[in-house]
Amino acid sequence: MSAAMQDRDWRSWSDRVFSGIVVILYPRSFRAAYAGEMEQVFRDRRRELWRDRGLRGTLVLWRRTLGDMLVSGFRIRTRALREHLGSGSHGPSVSPTPGGQRFRDRLGSWAQDVKYGFRSLRKSPGFTLAAVLTLALGIGANAAIFSVVNGVILRPLPYAEPDRLVSVWPGHVFSKDLFEDFRKGVRSIEGMSAWSTYQLPLTGEGGPEEVVGASVSTNHFELLGVQPSLGRAFQEQEEIPGQGNVVILSHSLWQRRLGADPGVLGKTVDLGVESEPPYTIVGVMPRGYRPIVGEVDLWAPMKIDPEDFGDYSGTARYSVGGRLAEGAALEEARAEVKALVAELVSEHQWIEDEVQTADVVLAHEAIVGEVEPTLWILLATVACVLLIGCTNVANLSLARANARRRELGIRAALGAGRSRLFRQLIAESVVLGMLGGAAGLLMAAWTVSALVGLLPRGVPRVDEISIDIRVLAFTFAVSLAASLLFGLLPALRSIRVDLQRSLSEGGLRISTGVSRHRLNKGLVAGEIMLSVVLVVSAGLMIRSISNLQA
């Protein structure tokens, strides 16, 4: 996906999220009067900041806007509720429908439950600290590993129309002439490109330095939908030997080696190739461009001599990819490639060992296919860690709930039904889960960079691993799910209150009962089972990483 398309998708997504938050935070009557104006102001401000500061400006706008919306939404809903109850409010009026009134009453009740949950947890700092730290470890580990899975597997390739990008597999087996056969003989793949990387010494200003170079066909950047931010891309005739040696620099090499000199075009660099003249710089790639071939410092066009075509004697080996033609399916391209391979094998028997297994796969699969199972196993492993943590917190909650039987009995005597008691306990669990999620997200933000450093060499797209909106949503969902996992069972157990017995005990005698002992034993058995699964998953993960490193 190109940078321009990503920008448009981000802006469209940002506007939709703002509209959704308006629906959630503000009452219907207020939205009818002001929602359109609010959305227009947000769009205008977002466009202004995007033009001046790009994505960073939009994030700053969101940080400020979200806080203001939370405060104003709460105030407006409170005024609406007071107005409906006859207390006199100058805020927007609220629809007097019975359904709307029930919703507002329920919303106010939920707010009270959340406040009560905060007060209750504040009274038990030891329990709260132990539970939050336990949850933070599990949720933080899940958020950190999901950021890796998201960056490597789930996030689409950062090129134009990534779903149409394909790779001819296996890679690094194509000679220049074999590539020409495929480029001319496969019609369902357009813009077919070849590339190969190599180490080379760069000399000149700044002293000698070993850099990673890539030899690519001249349509390589056109295939990916990117263009240099300075200068031009390669021209078709530059594939022909004798048509001049040119090179395109990466943004980082341009900054590091040439001090981001805007007058760099036309200068030359010596790549240390014997019998080759210096290469002329014709372009610089944009900041943040991620090469499909890995870390690359500079690109040069591959040279194909038409007079030597058919010789197949070249020793250089290239990977080959392209873009599915408009309307062409992956299976169609596979069938065409296999037919061409059969034809070539019949003409050149020596080709058979290299290309007889040639296939067409999506570029995303070719890049991440080898590491994908390992990362999913790793995510499943840390999920087991979180489940064990939830079981521990559930045990702590059971012990705490037994000590609160008198409190719950008094609330029941004052008229609180079982559903209200259950909701209060679940609200307390959700507050605890969200606190653990916030701490876990902070822990994940600290550990992601260290985690990237621990990944084995060969893991692709590591530079795309970061905490983004998808990771935030995942962390929120995991925190909410964890709240229900550790809070549901203790809440159900606690609402079975024997009112008379709870009050008569006076808080001096607490009978745990056989059922609670059985419940604790069941939770401990569940922890043991999860630990076994965790050990097995860890063994599979270690084996996969060992295979990957080998």
Coordinates of C-alpha atoms in Angstrom, one line a residue:
M1 CA 0.0 0.0 0.0
S2 CA 1.4 3.4 -1.0
A3 CA 2.0 6.1 1.6
A4 CA -0.8 8.2 0.0
M5 CA -3.3 5.4 0.3
Q6 CA -2.3 4.7 3.9
D7 CA -2.8 8.4 4.7
R8 CA -6.3 8.4 3.2
D9 CA -7.3 5.2 5.0
W10 CA -6.0 6.7 8.3
R11 CA -8.0 9.9 7.8
S12 CA -11.2 8.1 6.9
W13 CA -10.8 5.8 9.8
S14 CA -10.2 8.7 12.1
D15 CA -13.3 10.5 11.1
R16 CA -15.5 7.4 11.5
V17 CA -14.1 6.7 15.0
F18 CA -14.9 10.3 16.0
S19 CA -18.5 9.9 14.8
G20 CA -18.8 6.7 16.8
I21 CA -17.5 8.3 20.0
V22 CA -20.0 11.1 19.6
V23 CA -22.8 8.5 19.4
I24 CA -21.5 6.8 22.5
L25 CA -20.8 9.8 24.7
Y26 CA -23.6 12.2 23.9
P27 CA -27.4 11.9 24.3
R28 CA -29.6 11.7 21.2
S29 CA -31.1 15.2 21.5
F30 CA -27.6 16.7 21.7
R31 CA -26.4 14.8 18.7
A32 CA -29.4 15.9 16.7
A33 CA -28.5 19.5 17.4
Y34 CA -24.7 19.6 17.4
A35 CA -23.2 16.3 16.0
G36 CA -22.9 17.5 12.4
E37 CA -21.2 20.8 13.5
M38 CA -18.8 18.9 15.9
E39 CA -17.8 16.4 13.1
Q40 CA -17.2 19.3 10.6
V41 CA -15.0 21.2 13.2
F42 CA -13.0 18.0 13.9
R43 CA -12.5 17.3 10.1
D44 CA -11.4 20.9 9.5
R45 CA -9.0 20.8 12.4
R46 CA -7.7 17.4 11.5
R47 CA -7.0 18.5 7.9
E48 CA -5.2 21.6 9.1
L49 CA -2.9 19.6 11.5
W50 CA -2.4 16.8 8.9
R51 CA -1.2 19.4 6.4
D52 CA 1.2 21.0 8.9
R53 CA 2.4 18.1 11.0
G54 CA 1.2 14.9 9.4
L55 CA 0.3 11.9 11.5
R56 CA 1.8 13.4 14.6
G57 CA -0.5 16.3 14.4
T58 CA -3.5 14.0 14.1
L59 CA -2.4 12.1 17.2
V60 CA -2.0 15.3 19.2
L61 CA -5.5 16.4 18.1
W62 CA -6.9 13.0 19.2
R63 CA -5.2 13.2 22.6
R64 CA -6.7 16.6 23.3
T65 CA -10.1 15.9 21.7
L66 CA -10.8 12.6 23.5
G67 CA -10.2 14.1 26.9
D68 CA -12.5 17.1 26.2
M69 CA -15.2 14.7 24.9
L70 CA -15.1 12.5 27.9
V71 CA -15.5 15.4 30.3
S72 CA -18.2 17.2 28.2
G73 CA -20.0 14.0 27.4
F74 CA -20.3 13.2 31.1
R75 CA -21.4 16.7 32.0
I76 CA -24.1 16.8 29.3
R77 CA -25.5 13.4 30.2
T78 CA -25.6 14.4 33.9
R79 CA -27.4 17.6 33.1
A80 CA -29.9 15.7 30.9
L81 CA -30.5 13.2 33.6
R82 CA -31.1 16.0 36.2
E83 CA -33.4 17.8 33.8
H84 CA -35.5 14.7 33.3
L85 CA -35.7 14.2 37.1
G86 CA -36.9 17.8 37.5
S87 CA -33.9 19.4 39.1
G88 CA -33.6 22.2 36.6
S89 CA -30.8 22.0 34.0
H90 CA -29.8 24.3 31.3
G91 CA -28.3 21.6 29.2
P92 CA -29.9 20.0 26.2
S93 CA -33.2 18.3 26.7
V94 CA -33.5 14.5 26.6
S95 CA -36.1 12.4 24.8
P96 CA -38.8 11.4 27.4
T97 CA -39.4 8.0 25.9
P98 CA -39.7 5.1 28.4
G99 CA -36.9 3.2 26.7
G100 CA -34.6 6.2 26.9
Q101 CA -35.4 6.7 30.5
R102 CA -34.6 3.1 31.3
F103 CA -31.3 3.4 29.5
R104 CA -30.4 6.6 31.4
D105 CA -31.3 5.0 34.7
R106 CA -29.1 2.0 33.8
L107 CA -26.3 4.2 32.7
G108 CA -26.4 6.1 36.0
S109 CA -26.5 2.8 37.9
W110 CA -23.5 1.5 36.0
A111 CA -21.6 4.7 36.9
Q112 CA -22.4 4.2 40.5
D113 CA -21.2 0.6 40.4
V114 CA -17.9 1.7 38.8
K115 CA -17.4 4.4 41.5
Y116 CA -18.2 1.8 44.2
G117 CA -15.7 -0.5 42.6
F118 CA -13.0 2.1 42.9
R119 CA -13.8 2.8 46.5
S120 CA -13.8 -0.9 47.4
L121 CA -10.5 -1.5 45.8
R122 CA -9.0 1.5 47.5
K123 CA -9.9 0.0 50.8
S124 CA -7.9 -3.2 50.0
P125 CA -4.6 -1.9 48.7
G126 CA -2.8 -5.2 49.2
F127 CA -5.3 -7.2 47.2
T128 CA -5.5 -4.5 44.5
L129 CA -1.7 -4.3 44.1
A130 CA -1.3 -8.1 43.9
A131 CA -4.1 -8.5 41.4
V132 CA -3.0 -5.5 39.2
L133 CA 0.6 -6.8 39.1
T134 CA -0.5 -10.3 38.2
L135 CA -2.8 -9.1 35.5
A136 CA -0.2 -6.6 34.2
L137 CA 2.3 -9.4 33.6
G138 CA -0.2 -11.5 31.7
I139 CA -1.8 -8.7 29.7
G140 CA 1.5 -7.0 29.1
A141 CA 3.1 -10.2 27.7
N142 CA 0.0 -10.6 25.4
A143 CA 0.2 -7.0 24.2
A144 CA 3.9 -7.2 23.5
I145 CA 3.7 -10.5 21.6
F146 CA 0.6 -9.3 19.7
S147 CA 2.5 -6.2 18.6
V148 CA 5.0 -8.6 17.0
V149 CA 2.2 -10.7 15.4
N150 CA 0.5 -7.6 14.2
G151 CA 3.6 -6.0 12.7
V152 CA 4.9 -9.2 11.0
I153 CA 1.7 -11.1 10.1
L154 CA -1.5 -9.1 10.3
R155 CA -0.4 -5.7 8.9
P156 CA -0.6 -5.6 5.1
L157 CA 2.6 -5.0 3.1
P158 CA 3.3 -1.3 2.8
Y159 CA 3.0 -1.2 -1.0
A160 CA 0.3 -0.4 -3.5
E161 CA -2.5 -3.1 -3.7
P162 CA -0.5 -5.6 -1.6
D163 CA -3.2 -8.3 -2.2
R164 CA -2.1 -8.5 -5.8
L165 CA 1.6 -8.8 -5.2
V166 CA 2.9 -12.3 -5.8
S167 CA 6.3 -14.1 -5.6
V168 CA 7.5 -16.9 -7.9
W169 CA 8.7 -19.6 -5.4
P170 CA 11.3 -20.8 -4.6
G171 CA 13.3 -17.7 -4.4
H172 CA 16.9 -17.0 -5.4
V173 CA 17.0 -19.6 -8.2
F174 CA 16.5 -17.5 -11.3
S175 CA 19.3 -16.5 -13.6
K176 CA 18.9 -13.4 -15.6
D177 CA 18.0 -15.3 -18.8
L178 CA 15.5 -17.6 -16.9
F179 CA 13.9 -14.4 -15.5
E180 CA 13.5 -13.1 -19.1
D181 CA 11.8 -16.3 -20.1
F182 CA 9.3 -15.9 -17.2
R183 CA 8.8 -12.2 -17.9
K184 CA 7.9 -12.8 -21.5
G185 CA 6.1 -16.1 -21.1
V186 CA 3.7 -15.4 -18.1
R187 CA 0.9 -13.1 -19.0
S188 CA -1.2 -13.4 -15.9
I189 CA 1.6 -11.7 -13.9
E190 CA 2.3 -8.1 -15.0
G191 CA 5.3 -6.0 -14.1
M192 CA 7.4 -9.0 -13.2
S193 CA 10.6 -7.9 -11.4
A194 CA 13.8 -9.6 -10.2
W195 CA 16.1 -8.7 -7.3
S196 CA 19.1 -9.9 -5.5
T197 CA 21.1 -8.5 -2.6
Y198 CA 24.8 -8.5 -1.9
Q199 CA 27.5 -7.0 0.3
L200 CA 29.8 -4.5 -1.2
P201 CA 32.4 -1.9 0.0
L202 CA 31.5 1.7 -0.4
T203 CA 34.4 4.1 -0.6
G204 CA 34.8 7.9 -1.0
E205 CA 33.7 10.6 1.4
G206 CA 33.5 9.4 5.0
G207 CA 35.9 6.5 4.5
P208 CA 35.2 2.9 3.5
E209 CA 32.0 1.3 4.7
E210 CA 30.3 -2.1 3.9
V211 CA 26.8 -1.6 2.7
V212 CA 24.0 -3.8 1.4
G213 CA 23.3 -3.4 -2.3
A214 CA 20.4 -4.7 -4.4
S215 CA 20.5 -5.5 -8.1
V216 CA 16.9 -5.0 -9.4
S217 CA 15.1 -4.9 -12.7
T218 CA 14.3 -1.3 -13.7
N219 CA 10.6 -1.7 -13.1
H220 CA 11.1 -2.7 -9.5
F221 CA 9.9 0.5 -7.8
E222 CA 7.0 0.8 -10.3
L223 CA 5.9 -2.7 -9.3
L224 CA 5.8 -1.7 -5.6
G225 CA 4.1 1.6 -6.3
V226 CA 6.8 3.8 -4.8
Q227 CA 9.0 6.5 -6.2
P228 CA 12.1 8.3 -5.0
S229 CA 11.5 11.4 -2.9
L230 CA 14.5 13.0 -4.6
G231 CA 15.5 12.4 -8.2
R232 CA 14.0 9.6 -10.4
A233 CA 13.6 5.9 -10.7
F234 CA 15.5 3.7 -13.1
Q235 CA 14.8 3.8 -16.8
E236 CA 14.2 0.8 -18.9
Q237 CA 17.3 1.2 -21.1
E238 CA 19.5 1.2 -18.0
E239 CA 19.2 -2.6 -17.9
I240 CA 21.3 -2.8 -21.1
P241 CA 25.1 -3.0 -20.5
G242 CA 27.0 0.1 -21.5
Q243 CA 24.0 2.4 -20.9
G244 CA 25.6 4.0 -17.8
N245 CA 26.0 2.9 -14.2
V246 CA 23.4 4.5 -12.0
V247 CA 22.4 4.0 -8.3
I248 CA 19.5 5.0 -6.0
L249 CA 20.3 5.6 -2.3
S250 CA 18.2 4.7 0.7
H251 CA 17.1 7.7 2.8
S252 CA 19.2 6.5 5.8
L253 CA 22.4 6.2 3.7
W254 CA 21.8 9.6 2.1
Q255 CA 21.6 11.1 5.6
R256 CA 24.4 9.1 7.2
R257 CA 26.9 9.3 4.4
L258 CA 26.1 12.5 2.5
G259 CA 24.6 14.6 5.3
A260 CA 21.2 14.8 3.5
D261 CA 22.7 17.0 0.8
P262 CA 19.9 18.0 -1.6
G263 CA 22.4 18.5 -4.3
V264 CA 23.5 14.9 -4.3
L265 CA 22.0 14.0 -7.7
G266 CA 24.6 13.6 -10.3
K267 CA 27.4 12.9 -7.9
T268 CA 29.2 9.5 -8.0
V269 CA 30.0 6.7 -5.6
D270 CA 32.6 4.0 -5.9
L271 CA 31.2 0.6 -5.1
G272 CA 34.5 -1.2 -5.2
V273 CA 33.7 -3.2 -8.3
E274 CA 36.7 -3.9 -10.4
S275 CA 36.7 -2.8 -14.0
E276 CA 33.5 -0.8 -13.3
P277 CA 33.4 3.0 -13.3
P278 CA 31.8 4.9 -10.4
Y279 CA 28.0 4.9 -10.2
T280 CA 26.0 8.1 -10.7
I281 CA 23.4 8.9 -8.0
V282 CA 20.0 9.5 -9.7
G283 CA 17.6 9.2 -6.8
V284 CA 17.0 9.0 -3.0
M285 CA 14.2 6.8 -1.6
P286 CA 11.7 8.4 0.8
R287 CA 12.0 8.2 4.6
G288 CA 10.4 5.1 6.0
Y289 CA 10.4 3.1 2.8
R290 CA 10.7 -0.6 3.6
P291 CA 12.4 -2.6 0.9
I292 CA 10.7 -5.9 0.0
V293 CA 14.2 -7.5 -0.1
G294 CA 15.2 -6.7 3.5
E295 CA 17.6 -4.0 4.7
V296 CA 19.1 -2.3 1.7
D297 CA 21.3 0.8 1.4
L298 CA 21.4 1.3 -2.3
W299 CA 19.9 -0.1 -5.5
A300 CA 21.4 -0.5 -9.0
P301 CA 19.8 -1.9 -12.2
M302 CA 20.5 -5.4 -13.2
K303 CA 22.2 -5.7 -16.6
I304 CA 20.8 -8.1 -19.2
D305 CA 22.7 -8.4 -22.4
P306 CA 20.4 -9.2 -25.3
E307 CA 23.3 -10.8 -27.3
D308 CA 23.8 -13.3 -24.5
F309 CA 20.2 -14.2 -24.0
G310 CA 19.7 -18.0 -24.0
D311 CA 23.1 -18.7 -22.6
Y312 CA 21.9 -19.3 -19.0
S313 CA 25.5 -19.1 -17.9
G314 CA 25.1 -16.4 -15.3
T315 CA 26.1 -17.2 -11.8
A316 CA 24.0 -14.5 -10.1
R317 CA 20.7 -15.8 -8.8
Y318 CA 17.6 -13.6 -8.4
S319 CA 14.2 -13.7 -6.6
V320 CA 11.2 -13.0 -8.9
G321 CA 7.9 -11.4 -8.1
G322 CA 5.2 -9.4 -9.8
R323 CA 1.6 -8.2 -9.6
L324 CA -1.4 -10.3 -10.7
A325 CA -2.9 -8.8 -13.9
E326 CA -6.3 -7.1 -13.6
G327 CA -8.9 -9.9 -13.3
A328 CA -6.3 -12.7 -13.1
A329 CA -6.5 -15.2 -10.2
L330 CA -3.7 -16.8 -8.3
E331 CA -4.6 -20.3 -9.6
E332 CA -4.4 -19.0 -13.2
A333 CA -0.9 -17.7 -12.6
R334 CA 0.2 -20.9 -11.0
A335 CA -1.1 -23.0 -14.0
E336 CA 0.7 -20.7 -16.4
V337 CA 4.0 -20.9 -14.5
K338 CA 3.8 -24.7 -14.3
A339 CA 3.1 -24.9 -18.0
L340 CA 6.1 -22.7 -18.8
V341 CA 8.3 -24.7 -16.5
A342 CA 7.3 -27.9 -18.2
E343 CA 8.2 -26.4 -21.6
L344 CA 11.6 -25.1 -20.3
V345 CA 12.4 -28.5 -18.8
S346 CA 11.7 -30.3 -22.0
E347 CA 14.1 -27.9 -23.8
H348 CA 16.8 -27.6 -21.2
Q349 CA 17.1 -30.7 -19.0
W350 CA 19.7 -29.0 -16.8
I351 CA 17.1 -26.5 -15.6
E352 CA 14.9 -29.2 -14.0
D353 CA 16.5 -29.4 -10.5
E354 CA 16.1 -25.6 -10.0
V355 CA 12.7 -24.7 -11.4
Q356 CA 10.6 -27.9 -11.6
T357 CA 8.9 -27.0 -8.2
A358 CA 8.3 -23.3 -9.2
D359 CA 5.0 -22.0 -7.9
V360 CA 3.2 -18.7 -7.4
V361 CA 2.4 -17.5 -3.9
L362 CA 1.2 -14.3 -2.4
A363 CA 4.1 -12.0 -1.5
H364 CA 2.9 -11.7 2.1
E365 CA 3.0 -15.5 2.4
A366 CA 6.5 -15.7 0.8
I367 CA 7.8 -13.1 3.2
V368 CA 6.3 -14.3 6.6
G369 CA 5.3 -17.9 5.8
E370 CA 8.3 -19.5 7.6
V371 CA 7.9 -17.5 10.9
E372 CA 4.1 -17.4 11.0
P373 CA 3.6 -20.7 12.9
T374 CA 6.3 -19.8 15.5
L375 CA 4.6 -16.4 16.3
W376 CA 1.2 -17.9 16.6
I377 CA 2.6 -20.5 19.1
L378 CA 4.3 -17.7 21.0
L379 CA 1.0 -15.8 21.2
A380 CA -0.8 -19.0 22.4
T381 CA 1.9 -19.5 25.0
V382 CA 1.5 -16.0 26.6
A383 CA -2.3 -16.5 26.4
C384 CA -1.8 -19.5 28.8
V385 CA 0.3 -17.2 31.1
L386 CA -2.7 -14.8 31.2
L387 CA -5.1 -17.6 31.9
I388 CA -2.9 -18.7 34.9
G389 CA -2.8 -15.2 36.1
C390 CA -6.6 -14.9 35.9
T391 CA -7.0 -18.1 37.9
N392 CA -4.7 -16.7 40.6
V393 CA -6.7 -13.5 40.7
A394 CA -10.0 -15.5 40.9
N395 CA -8.6 -17.4 43.9
L396 CA -7.8 -14.1 45.6
S397 CA -11.2 -12.7 44.7
L398 CA -12.9 -15.8 46.2
A399 CA -11.0 -15.3 49.5
R400 CA -11.9 -11.6 49.5
A401 CA -15.5 -12.3 48.7
N402 CA -15.8 -14.7 51.6
A403 CA -14.6 -11.9 54.0
R404 CA -17.2 -9.5 52.5
R405 CA -20.2 -11.7 53.2
R406 CA -21.5 -9.4 55.9
E407 CA -21.2 -6.4 53.7
L408 CA -23.1 -8.1 50.9
G409 CA -25.7 -9.3 53.4
I410 CA -26.3 -5.7 54.6
R411 CA -26.6 -4.4 51.0
A412 CA -29.1 -7.2 50.3
A413 CA -31.1 -6.3 53.4
L414 CA -31.3 -2.7 52.2
G415 CA -33.0 -3.9 49.0
A416 CA -30.2 -4.8 46.6
G417 CA -31.2 -7.7 44.5
R418 CA -28.9 -10.5 43.3
S419 CA -28.6 -8.9 39.9
R420 CA -27.5 -5.6 41.4
L421 CA -25.0 -7.3 43.6
F422 CA -23.7 -9.3 40.7
R423 CA -23.3 -6.1 38.6
Q424 CA -21.4 -4.4 41.4
L425 CA -19.0 -7.3 41.7
I426 CA -18.5 -7.5 37.9
A427 CA -18.0 -3.7 37.7
E428 CA -15.3 -4.0 40.4
S429 CA -13.6 -6.8 38.3
V430 CA -13.8 -4.7 35.2
V431 CA -12.1 -1.8 37.1
L432 CA -9.4 -4.2 38.3
G433 CA -9.0 -5.6 34.7
M434 CA -8.7 -2.1 33.2
L435 CA -6.1 -1.1 35.8
G436 CA -4.1 -4.3 35.0
G437 CA -4.5 -3.6 31.3
A438 CA -3.2 0.0 31.6
A439 CA -0.2 -1.3 33.6
G440 CA 0.3 -4.1 31.1
L441 CA 0.2 -1.8 28.1
L442 CA 2.8 0.4 29.8
M443 CA 4.9 -2.7 30.4
A444 CA 4.5 -3.8 26.8
A445 CA 5.6 -0.3 25.5
W446 CA 8.8 -0.7 27.5
T447 CA 9.5 -4.2 26.4
V448 CA 8.7 -4.2 22.7
S449 CA 12.1 -2.8 21.7
A450 CA 13.9 -5.3 23.8
L451 CA 11.7 -8.1 22.4
V452 CA 12.6 -7.1 18.9
G453 CA 16.2 -7.4 19.8
L454 CA 15.7 -10.9 21.1
L455 CA 14.0 -12.2 18.0
P456 CA 16.2 -14.5 15.9
R457 CA 17.8 -13.2 12.8
G458 CA 15.7 -13.8 9.7
V459 CA 12.4 -12.7 11.2
P460 CA 11.0 -10.3 8.5
R461 CA 9.4 -6.9 9.0
V462 CA 10.8 -6.4 12.4
D463 CA 11.1 -2.6 11.7
E464 CA 7.2 -2.5 11.5
I465 CA 6.7 -3.8 15.0
S466 CA 5.2 -1.1 17.2
I467 CA 2.3 -0.2 19.5
D468 CA -0.5 1.0 17.2
I469 CA -4.3 1.4 17.4
R470 CA -4.8 -2.3 16.7
V471 CA -2.6 -3.3 19.6
L472 CA -4.5 -0.8 21.8
A473 CA -7.8 -2.3 20.8
F474 CA -6.4 -5.8 21.4
T475 CA -5.2 -4.9 24.9
F476 CA -8.6 -3.4 25.7
A477 CA -10.4 -6.5 24.6
V478 CA -8.0 -8.8 26.5
S479 CA -8.4 -6.7 29.6
L480 CA -12.2 -6.9 29.4
A481 CA -12.1 -10.6 28.7
A482 CA -9.7 -11.2 31.6
S483 CA -12.1 -9.2 33.9
L484 CA -14.9 -11.6 33.1
L485 CA -12.7 -14.6 33.4
F486 CA -11.5 -13.9 36.9
G487 CA -14.6 -12.1 38.1
L488 CA -17.5 -14.2 36.9
L489 CA -17.0 -17.2 39.1
P490 CA -16.4 -15.3 42.4
A491 CA -19.3 -13.0 41.6
L492 CA -21.7 -15.9 41.1
R493 CA -20.4 -17.5 44.2
S494 CA -20.8 -14.3 46.3
I495 CA -24.4 -13.5 45.4
R496 CA -25.6 -16.7 46.9
V497 CA -25.9 -14.8 50.2
D498 CA -27.7 -16.4 53.2
L499 CA -28.9 -13.0 54.5
Q500 CA -29.8 -14.1 58.0
R501 CA -26.6 -16.1 58.5
S502 CA -24.4 -13.3 57.1
L503 CA -25.9 -10.7 59.5
S504 CA -25.9 -13.0 62.5
E505 CA -22.2 -13.8 62.1
G506 CA -21.4 -10.2 62.6
G507 CA -18.2 -10.5 60.7
L508 CA -16.6 -12.5 63.5
R509 CA -17.1 -16.0 62.1
I510 CA -16.5 -16.9 58.5
S511 CA -17.5 -20.4 57.4
T512 CA -15.8 -21.2 54.1
G513 CA -17.9 -24.3 53.4
V514 CA -17.3 -27.4 51.4
S515 CA -18.4 -25.8 48.1
R516 CA -15.8 -23.1 48.3
H517 CA -13.0 -25.6 49.0
R518 CA -14.1 -27.6 46.0
L519 CA -14.1 -24.4 43.9
N520 CA -10.5 -23.6 45.1
K521 CA -9.4 -27.1 44.3
G522 CA -10.9 -26.9 40.8
L523 CA -9.1 -23.6 40.1
V524 CA -5.8 -25.1 41.3
A525 CA -6.4 -28.1 39.0
G526 CA -7.1 -25.7 36.2
E527 CA -3.8 -23.9 36.8
I528 CA -1.9 -27.2 36.7
M529 CA -3.6 -28.1 33.4
L530 CA -2.7 -24.7 31.9
S531 CA 0.8 -25.0 33.2
V532 CA 1.2 -28.3 31.3
V533 CA -0.2 -26.7 28.1
L534 CA 2.2 -23.8 28.7
V535 CA 5.2 -26.2 29.0
V536 CA 4.2 -28.0 25.8
S537 CA 3.7 -24.8 23.9
A538 CA 7.1 -23.5 25.1
G539 CA 8.7 -26.7 23.8
L540 CA 7.1 -26.3 20.4
M541 CA 8.1 -22.6 20.3
I542 CA 11.7 -23.4 21.2
R543 CA 11.8 -26.1 18.5
S544 CA 10.4 -23.8 15.9
I545 CA 12.9 -21.0 16.7
S546 CA 15.7 -23.6 16.6
N547 CA 14.5 -24.6 13.1
L548 CA 14.2 -21.0 12.0
Q549 CA 17.8 -20.2 13.2
A550 CA 19.1 -23.3 11.4

